[in-house]
Coordinates of C-alpha atoms and ligand atoms in Angstrom, one line a residue:
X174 CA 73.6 36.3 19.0
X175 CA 74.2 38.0 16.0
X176 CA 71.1 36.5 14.4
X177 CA 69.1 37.7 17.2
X178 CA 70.9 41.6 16.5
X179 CA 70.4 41.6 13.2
X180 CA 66.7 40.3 13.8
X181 CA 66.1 43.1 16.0
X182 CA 68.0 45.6 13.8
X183 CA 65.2 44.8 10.8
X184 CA 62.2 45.1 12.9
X185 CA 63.4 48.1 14.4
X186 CA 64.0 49.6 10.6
X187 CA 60.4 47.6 9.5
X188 CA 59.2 50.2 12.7
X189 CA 60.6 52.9 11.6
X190 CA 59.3 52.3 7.9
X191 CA 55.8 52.1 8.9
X192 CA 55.9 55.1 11.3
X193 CA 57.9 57.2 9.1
X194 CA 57.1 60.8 9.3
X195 CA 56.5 60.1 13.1
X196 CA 59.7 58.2 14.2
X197 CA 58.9 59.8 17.4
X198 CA 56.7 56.9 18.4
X199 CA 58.9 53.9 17.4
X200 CA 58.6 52.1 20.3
X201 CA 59.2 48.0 20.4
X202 CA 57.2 45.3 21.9
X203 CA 58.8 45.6 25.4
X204 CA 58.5 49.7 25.8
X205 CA 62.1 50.2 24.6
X206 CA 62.6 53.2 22.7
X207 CA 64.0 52.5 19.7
X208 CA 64.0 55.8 17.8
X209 CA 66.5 58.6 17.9
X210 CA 64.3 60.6 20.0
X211 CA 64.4 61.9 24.0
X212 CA 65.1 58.0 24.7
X213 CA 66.7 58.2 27.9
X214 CA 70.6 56.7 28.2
X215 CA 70.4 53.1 28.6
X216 CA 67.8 53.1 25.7
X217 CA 70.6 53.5 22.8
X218 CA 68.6 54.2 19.7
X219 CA 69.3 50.9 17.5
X220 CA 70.3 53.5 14.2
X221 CA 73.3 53.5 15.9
X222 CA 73.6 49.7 16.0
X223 CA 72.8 49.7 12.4
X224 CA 75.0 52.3 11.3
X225 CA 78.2 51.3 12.9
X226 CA 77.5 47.7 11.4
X227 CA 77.7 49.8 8.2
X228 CA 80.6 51.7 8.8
X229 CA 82.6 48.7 9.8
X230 CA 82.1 46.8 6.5
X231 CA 82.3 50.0 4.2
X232 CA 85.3 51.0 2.0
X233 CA 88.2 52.9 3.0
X234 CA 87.1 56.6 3.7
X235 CA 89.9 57.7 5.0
X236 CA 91.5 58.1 1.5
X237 CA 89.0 59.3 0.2
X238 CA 88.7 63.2 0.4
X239 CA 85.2 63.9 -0.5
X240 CA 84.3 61.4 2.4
X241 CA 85.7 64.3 4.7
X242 CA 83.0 66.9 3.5
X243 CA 79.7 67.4 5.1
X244 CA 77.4 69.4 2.5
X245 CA 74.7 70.9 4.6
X246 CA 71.6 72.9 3.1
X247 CA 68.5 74.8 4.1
X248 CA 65.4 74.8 1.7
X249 CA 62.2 76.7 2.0
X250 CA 60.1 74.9 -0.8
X251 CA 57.5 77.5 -0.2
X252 CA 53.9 75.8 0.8
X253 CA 55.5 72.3 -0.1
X254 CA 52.2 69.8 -0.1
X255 CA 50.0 68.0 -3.0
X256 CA 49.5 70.7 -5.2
X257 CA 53.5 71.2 -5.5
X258 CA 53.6 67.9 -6.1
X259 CA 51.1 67.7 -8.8
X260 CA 53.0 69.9 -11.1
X261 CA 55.0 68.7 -14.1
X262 CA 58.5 68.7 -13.4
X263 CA 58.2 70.1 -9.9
X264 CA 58.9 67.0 -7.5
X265 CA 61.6 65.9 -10.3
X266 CA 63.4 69.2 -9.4
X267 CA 63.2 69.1 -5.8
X268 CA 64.8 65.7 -5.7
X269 CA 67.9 66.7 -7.5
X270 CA 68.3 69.9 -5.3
X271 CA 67.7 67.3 -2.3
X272 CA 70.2 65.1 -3.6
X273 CA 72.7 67.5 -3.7
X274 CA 73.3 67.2 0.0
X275 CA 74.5 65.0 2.7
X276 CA 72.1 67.1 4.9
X277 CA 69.5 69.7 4.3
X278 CA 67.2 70.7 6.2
X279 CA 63.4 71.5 4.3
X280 CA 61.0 74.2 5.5
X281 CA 57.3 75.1 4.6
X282 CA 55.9 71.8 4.8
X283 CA 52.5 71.8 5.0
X284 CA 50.3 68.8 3.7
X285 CA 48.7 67.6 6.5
X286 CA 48.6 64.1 5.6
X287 CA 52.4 63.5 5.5
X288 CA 51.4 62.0 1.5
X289 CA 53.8 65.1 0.0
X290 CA 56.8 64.0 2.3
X291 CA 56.8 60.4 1.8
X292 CA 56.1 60.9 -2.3
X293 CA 59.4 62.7 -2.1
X294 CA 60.9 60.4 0.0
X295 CA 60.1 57.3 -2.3
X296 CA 61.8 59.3 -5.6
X297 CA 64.5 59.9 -3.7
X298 CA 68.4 57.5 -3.6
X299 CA 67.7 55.1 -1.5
X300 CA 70.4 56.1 0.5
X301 CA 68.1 59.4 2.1
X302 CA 66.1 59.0 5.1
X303 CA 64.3 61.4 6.8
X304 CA 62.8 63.1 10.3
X305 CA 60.1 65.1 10.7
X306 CA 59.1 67.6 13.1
X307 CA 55.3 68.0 14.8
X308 CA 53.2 70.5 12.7
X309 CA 53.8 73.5 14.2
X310 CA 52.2 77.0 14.3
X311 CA 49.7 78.8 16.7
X312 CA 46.5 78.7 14.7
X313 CA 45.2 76.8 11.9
X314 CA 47.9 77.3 9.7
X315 CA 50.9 75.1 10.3
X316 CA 53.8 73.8 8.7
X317 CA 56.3 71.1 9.4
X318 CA 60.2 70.9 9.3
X319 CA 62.4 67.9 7.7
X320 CA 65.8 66.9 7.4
X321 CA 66.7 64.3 4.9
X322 CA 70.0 63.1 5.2
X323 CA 72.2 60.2 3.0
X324 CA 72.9 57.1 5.5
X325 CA 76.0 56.5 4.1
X326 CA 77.3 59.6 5.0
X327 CA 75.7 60.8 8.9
X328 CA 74.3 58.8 11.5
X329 CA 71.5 60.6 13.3
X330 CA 71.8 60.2 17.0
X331 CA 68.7 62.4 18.4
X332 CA 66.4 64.6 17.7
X333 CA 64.7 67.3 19.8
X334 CA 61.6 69.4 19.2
X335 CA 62.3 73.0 21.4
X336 CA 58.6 73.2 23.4
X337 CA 58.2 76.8 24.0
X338 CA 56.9 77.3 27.3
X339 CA 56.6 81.4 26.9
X340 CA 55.5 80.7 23.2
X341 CA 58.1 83.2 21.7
X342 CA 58.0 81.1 18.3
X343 CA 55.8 80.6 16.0
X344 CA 57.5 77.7 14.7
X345 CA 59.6 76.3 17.8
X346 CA 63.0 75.0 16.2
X347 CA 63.9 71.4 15.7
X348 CA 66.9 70.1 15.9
X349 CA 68.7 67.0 14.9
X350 CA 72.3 65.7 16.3
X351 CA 74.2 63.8 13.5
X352 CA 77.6 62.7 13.5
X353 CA 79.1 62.3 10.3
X354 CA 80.3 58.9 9.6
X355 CA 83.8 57.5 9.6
X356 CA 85.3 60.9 10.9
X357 CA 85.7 60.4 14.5
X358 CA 84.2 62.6 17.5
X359 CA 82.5 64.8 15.6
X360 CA 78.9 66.0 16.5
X361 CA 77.0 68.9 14.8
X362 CA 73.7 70.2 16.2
X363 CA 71.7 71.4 13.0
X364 CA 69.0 73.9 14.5
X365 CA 66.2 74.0 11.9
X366 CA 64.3 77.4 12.0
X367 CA 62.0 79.3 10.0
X368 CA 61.1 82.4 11.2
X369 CA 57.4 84.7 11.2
X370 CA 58.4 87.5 9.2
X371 CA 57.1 90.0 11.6
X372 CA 58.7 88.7 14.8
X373 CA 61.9 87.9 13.0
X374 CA 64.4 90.2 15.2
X375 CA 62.0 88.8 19.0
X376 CA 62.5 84.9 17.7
X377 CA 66.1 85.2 16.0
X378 CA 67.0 86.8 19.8
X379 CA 65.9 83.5 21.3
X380 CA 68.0 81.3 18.9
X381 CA 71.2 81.4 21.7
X382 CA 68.8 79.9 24.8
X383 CA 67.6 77.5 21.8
X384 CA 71.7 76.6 21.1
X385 CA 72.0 76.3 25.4
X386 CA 69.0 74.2 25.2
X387 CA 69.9 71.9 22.4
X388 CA 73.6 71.3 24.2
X389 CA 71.8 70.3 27.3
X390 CA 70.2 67.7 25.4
X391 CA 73.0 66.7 22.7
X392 CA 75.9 67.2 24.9
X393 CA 78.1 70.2 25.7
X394 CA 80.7 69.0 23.5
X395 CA 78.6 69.5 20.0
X396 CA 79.0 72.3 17.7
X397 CA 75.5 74.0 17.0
X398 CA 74.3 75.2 13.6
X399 CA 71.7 77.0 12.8
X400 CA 70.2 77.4 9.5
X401 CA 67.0 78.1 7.8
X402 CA 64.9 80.8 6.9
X403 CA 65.2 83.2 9.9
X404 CA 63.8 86.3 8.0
X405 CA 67.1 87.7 8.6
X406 CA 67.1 91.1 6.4
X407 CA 65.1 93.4 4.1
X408 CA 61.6 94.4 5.8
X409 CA 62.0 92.2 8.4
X410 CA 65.2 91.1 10.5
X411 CA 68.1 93.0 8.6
X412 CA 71.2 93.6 10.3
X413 CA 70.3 96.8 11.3
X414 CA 67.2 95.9 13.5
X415 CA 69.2 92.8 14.9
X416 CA 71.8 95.0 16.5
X417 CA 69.4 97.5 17.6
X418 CA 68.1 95.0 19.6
X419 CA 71.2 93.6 21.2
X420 CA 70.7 90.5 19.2
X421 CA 73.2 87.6 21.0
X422 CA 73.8 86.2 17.7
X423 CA 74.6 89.0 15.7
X424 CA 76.8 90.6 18.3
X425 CA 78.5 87.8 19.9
X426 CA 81.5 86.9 18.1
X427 CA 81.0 83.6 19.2
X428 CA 78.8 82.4 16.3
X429 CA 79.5 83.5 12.6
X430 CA 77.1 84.0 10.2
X431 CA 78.2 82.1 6.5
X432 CA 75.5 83.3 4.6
X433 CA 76.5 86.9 4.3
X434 CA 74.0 90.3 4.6
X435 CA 74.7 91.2 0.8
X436 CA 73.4 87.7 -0.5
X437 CA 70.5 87.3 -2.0
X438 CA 68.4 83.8 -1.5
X439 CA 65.4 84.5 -3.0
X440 CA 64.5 83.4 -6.4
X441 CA 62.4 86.7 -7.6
X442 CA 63.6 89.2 -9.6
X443 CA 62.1 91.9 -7.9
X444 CA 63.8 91.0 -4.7
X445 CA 67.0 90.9 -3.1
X446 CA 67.0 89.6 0.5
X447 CA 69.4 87.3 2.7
X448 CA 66.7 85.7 4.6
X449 CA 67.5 82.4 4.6
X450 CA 71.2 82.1 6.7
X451 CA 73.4 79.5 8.3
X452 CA 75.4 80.0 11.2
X453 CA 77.6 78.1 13.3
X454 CA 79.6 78.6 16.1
X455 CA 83.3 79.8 15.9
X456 CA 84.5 76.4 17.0
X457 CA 83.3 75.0 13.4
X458 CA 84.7 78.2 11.4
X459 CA 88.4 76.6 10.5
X460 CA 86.0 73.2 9.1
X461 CA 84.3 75.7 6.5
X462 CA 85.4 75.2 2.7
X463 CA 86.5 78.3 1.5
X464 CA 83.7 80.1 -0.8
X465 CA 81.4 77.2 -0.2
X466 CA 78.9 79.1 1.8
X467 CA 76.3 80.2 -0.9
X468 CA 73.0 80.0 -2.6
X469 CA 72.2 76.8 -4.9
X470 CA 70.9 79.0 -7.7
X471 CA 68.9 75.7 -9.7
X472 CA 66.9 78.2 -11.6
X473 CA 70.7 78.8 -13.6
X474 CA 72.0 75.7 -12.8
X475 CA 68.5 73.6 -14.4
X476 CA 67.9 76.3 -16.9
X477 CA 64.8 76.9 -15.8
X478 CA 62.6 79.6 -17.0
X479 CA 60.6 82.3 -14.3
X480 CA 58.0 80.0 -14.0
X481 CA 59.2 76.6 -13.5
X482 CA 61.5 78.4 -11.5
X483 CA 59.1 80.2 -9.2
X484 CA 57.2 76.8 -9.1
X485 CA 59.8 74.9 -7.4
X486 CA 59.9 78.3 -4.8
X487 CA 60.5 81.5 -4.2
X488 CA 63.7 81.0 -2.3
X489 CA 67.2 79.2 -3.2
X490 CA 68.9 76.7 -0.7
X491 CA 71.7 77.9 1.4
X492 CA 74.5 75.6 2.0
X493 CA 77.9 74.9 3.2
X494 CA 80.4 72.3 2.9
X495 CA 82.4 71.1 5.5
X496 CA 85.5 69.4 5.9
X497 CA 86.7 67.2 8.7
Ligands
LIG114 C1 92.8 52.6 4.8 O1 93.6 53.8 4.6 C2 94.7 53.9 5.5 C3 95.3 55.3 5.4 O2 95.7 55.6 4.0 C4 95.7 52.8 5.2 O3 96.7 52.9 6.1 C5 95.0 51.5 5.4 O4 95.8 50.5 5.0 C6 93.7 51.4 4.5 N1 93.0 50.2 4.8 C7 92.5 49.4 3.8 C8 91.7 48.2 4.3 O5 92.6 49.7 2.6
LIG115 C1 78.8 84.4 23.6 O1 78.4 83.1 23.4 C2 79.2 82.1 24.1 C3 78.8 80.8 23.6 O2 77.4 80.5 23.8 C4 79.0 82.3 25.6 O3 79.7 81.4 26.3 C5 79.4 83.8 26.0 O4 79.1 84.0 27.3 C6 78.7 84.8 25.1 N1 79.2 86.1 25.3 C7 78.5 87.1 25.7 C8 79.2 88.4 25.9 O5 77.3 87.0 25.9

């Protein structure tokens, strides 16, 4: 029996290596659905199988305080593809920024071959996986979201691309439900979104139906986060414009924003914008280490000069740490 688990358990990860950047359409032999996709309830995605095999045999976290923290990040890698990934020093960069996280969601994909992604993904602790969203965008120009996460430290249970019937988003959000690992009855939504700049305040004002929509599909129980880069000041959605527009998320005490108005997350000198933001609802506040919402400012932290700085991108990664 437990041969014939385990034997299962490797074809379904063989499956998942050979389709990655479309786990979407990891389906076995018989039709099951396999992946941590829309796989209805009696098809259990076999992650899970594999990841409580590994929590069983794995050391004592419960000790251990820094198995209690979540870090969680956002990353626009501004127009991530070949060309970023070409340049000296560049992919070595973006792999210690990933590495920094237990969880980060990355933005501005757009190599349409899926070669940039899976370059990354081979440089990267063998630890990280990966999920990938559909290219998205309403014309030519389209870009992709991922979240890489350490499979030591989540189990990903689902994943759900938002569709858009009235089209309101350029880029519909993606979401992925992960629980973290040895921390008991704990689900968190992560709501990746990058927002036009120019329909900022109209798409950020859909976010809360996205949140309903995503707990109709994870489960009422799980606390949402959103994060990415929403546009969310300066030119484009700043506070101001948000509340003239009765924005639900700005106004409803319900979800606080972590990543403050006054912070600045992009990487140029000659601006000074919050754009990129995580919030989460007020059920996850009391979780929140205290000062550990910021900015990962690698250009200081990797000594990097303007260039090699602005080479990696023209925005920092937000995070968060959380503890449990
Ligand atoms: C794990 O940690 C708990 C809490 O400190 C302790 O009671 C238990 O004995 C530990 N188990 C092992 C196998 O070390
Ligand atoms: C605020 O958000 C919560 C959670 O989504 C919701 O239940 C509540 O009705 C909202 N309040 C208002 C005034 O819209």
């Amino acid at each position: 029996m437990i041969r014939i688990v385990s034997q299962i358990v490797s074809l379904v990860l063989l499956m998942v290596i050979l389709t990655e950047g479309n786990p979407q359409q990891v389906i076995d032999a018989s039709g099951q659905c396999h992946c941590p996709c829309e796989c209805s309830a009696q098809h259990r995605p076999l992650f899970q199988v594999s990841a409580r095999g590994s929590a069983a045999t794995g050391r004592n976290a419960s000790t251990s305080t820094s198995s209690r923290r979540l870090k969680i990040g956002a990353f626009n890698i501004k127009t991530f593809g070949r060309s970023k990934m070409s340049k000296p020093g560049v992919p070595q960069r973006i792999k210690q920024i990933i590495e920094r996280y237990d969880v980060i969601l990355v933005q501005e994909i757009l190599d349409r071959s899926g070669e940039s992604v899976r370059q990354l993904h081979r440089m990267l602790s063998r630890t990280y996986e990966f999920v990938i969203s559909d290219r998205l965008g309403r014309g030519r120009y389209k870009e992709q979201y991922a979240f890489f996460y350490r499979t030591d430290r989540v189990s990903l249970l689902n994943f759900h691309q938002s569709t858009d019937r009235e089209d309101a988003f350029e880029r519909e959000p993606f979401s992925v439900l992960v629980a973290p690992k040895q921390i008991n009855n704990v689900k968190l939504a992560l709501i990746g979104f990058h927002a036009k700049p120019t329909d900022a305040v109209k798409e950020i004002g859909r976010l809360a139906d996205v949140i309903g929509e995503v707990r109709r599909q994870f489960g009422a129980d799980v606390e949402p986060i959103v994060l990415g880069d929403l546009n969310a000041d300066c030119d484009y959605a700043d506070r101001r414009r948000r509340l003239r527009a009765g924005d639900a998320l700005t106004t409803n005490t319900s979800y606080v924003w972590l990543i403050g108005d006054d912070v600045d997350t992009t990487t140029r000198d000659s601006t000074s914008c919050a754009y990129d933001r995580i919030i989460v609802g007020s059920g996850l506040t009391g979780r929140v280490v205290r000062g550990s919402a910021s900015v990962f400012d690698f250009c200081d932290n990797m000594r990097l000069s303007k260039q090699q700085c602005s080479d990696v991108s023209d925005h920092y990664p937000v995070e968060v740490t959380l503890v449990f």
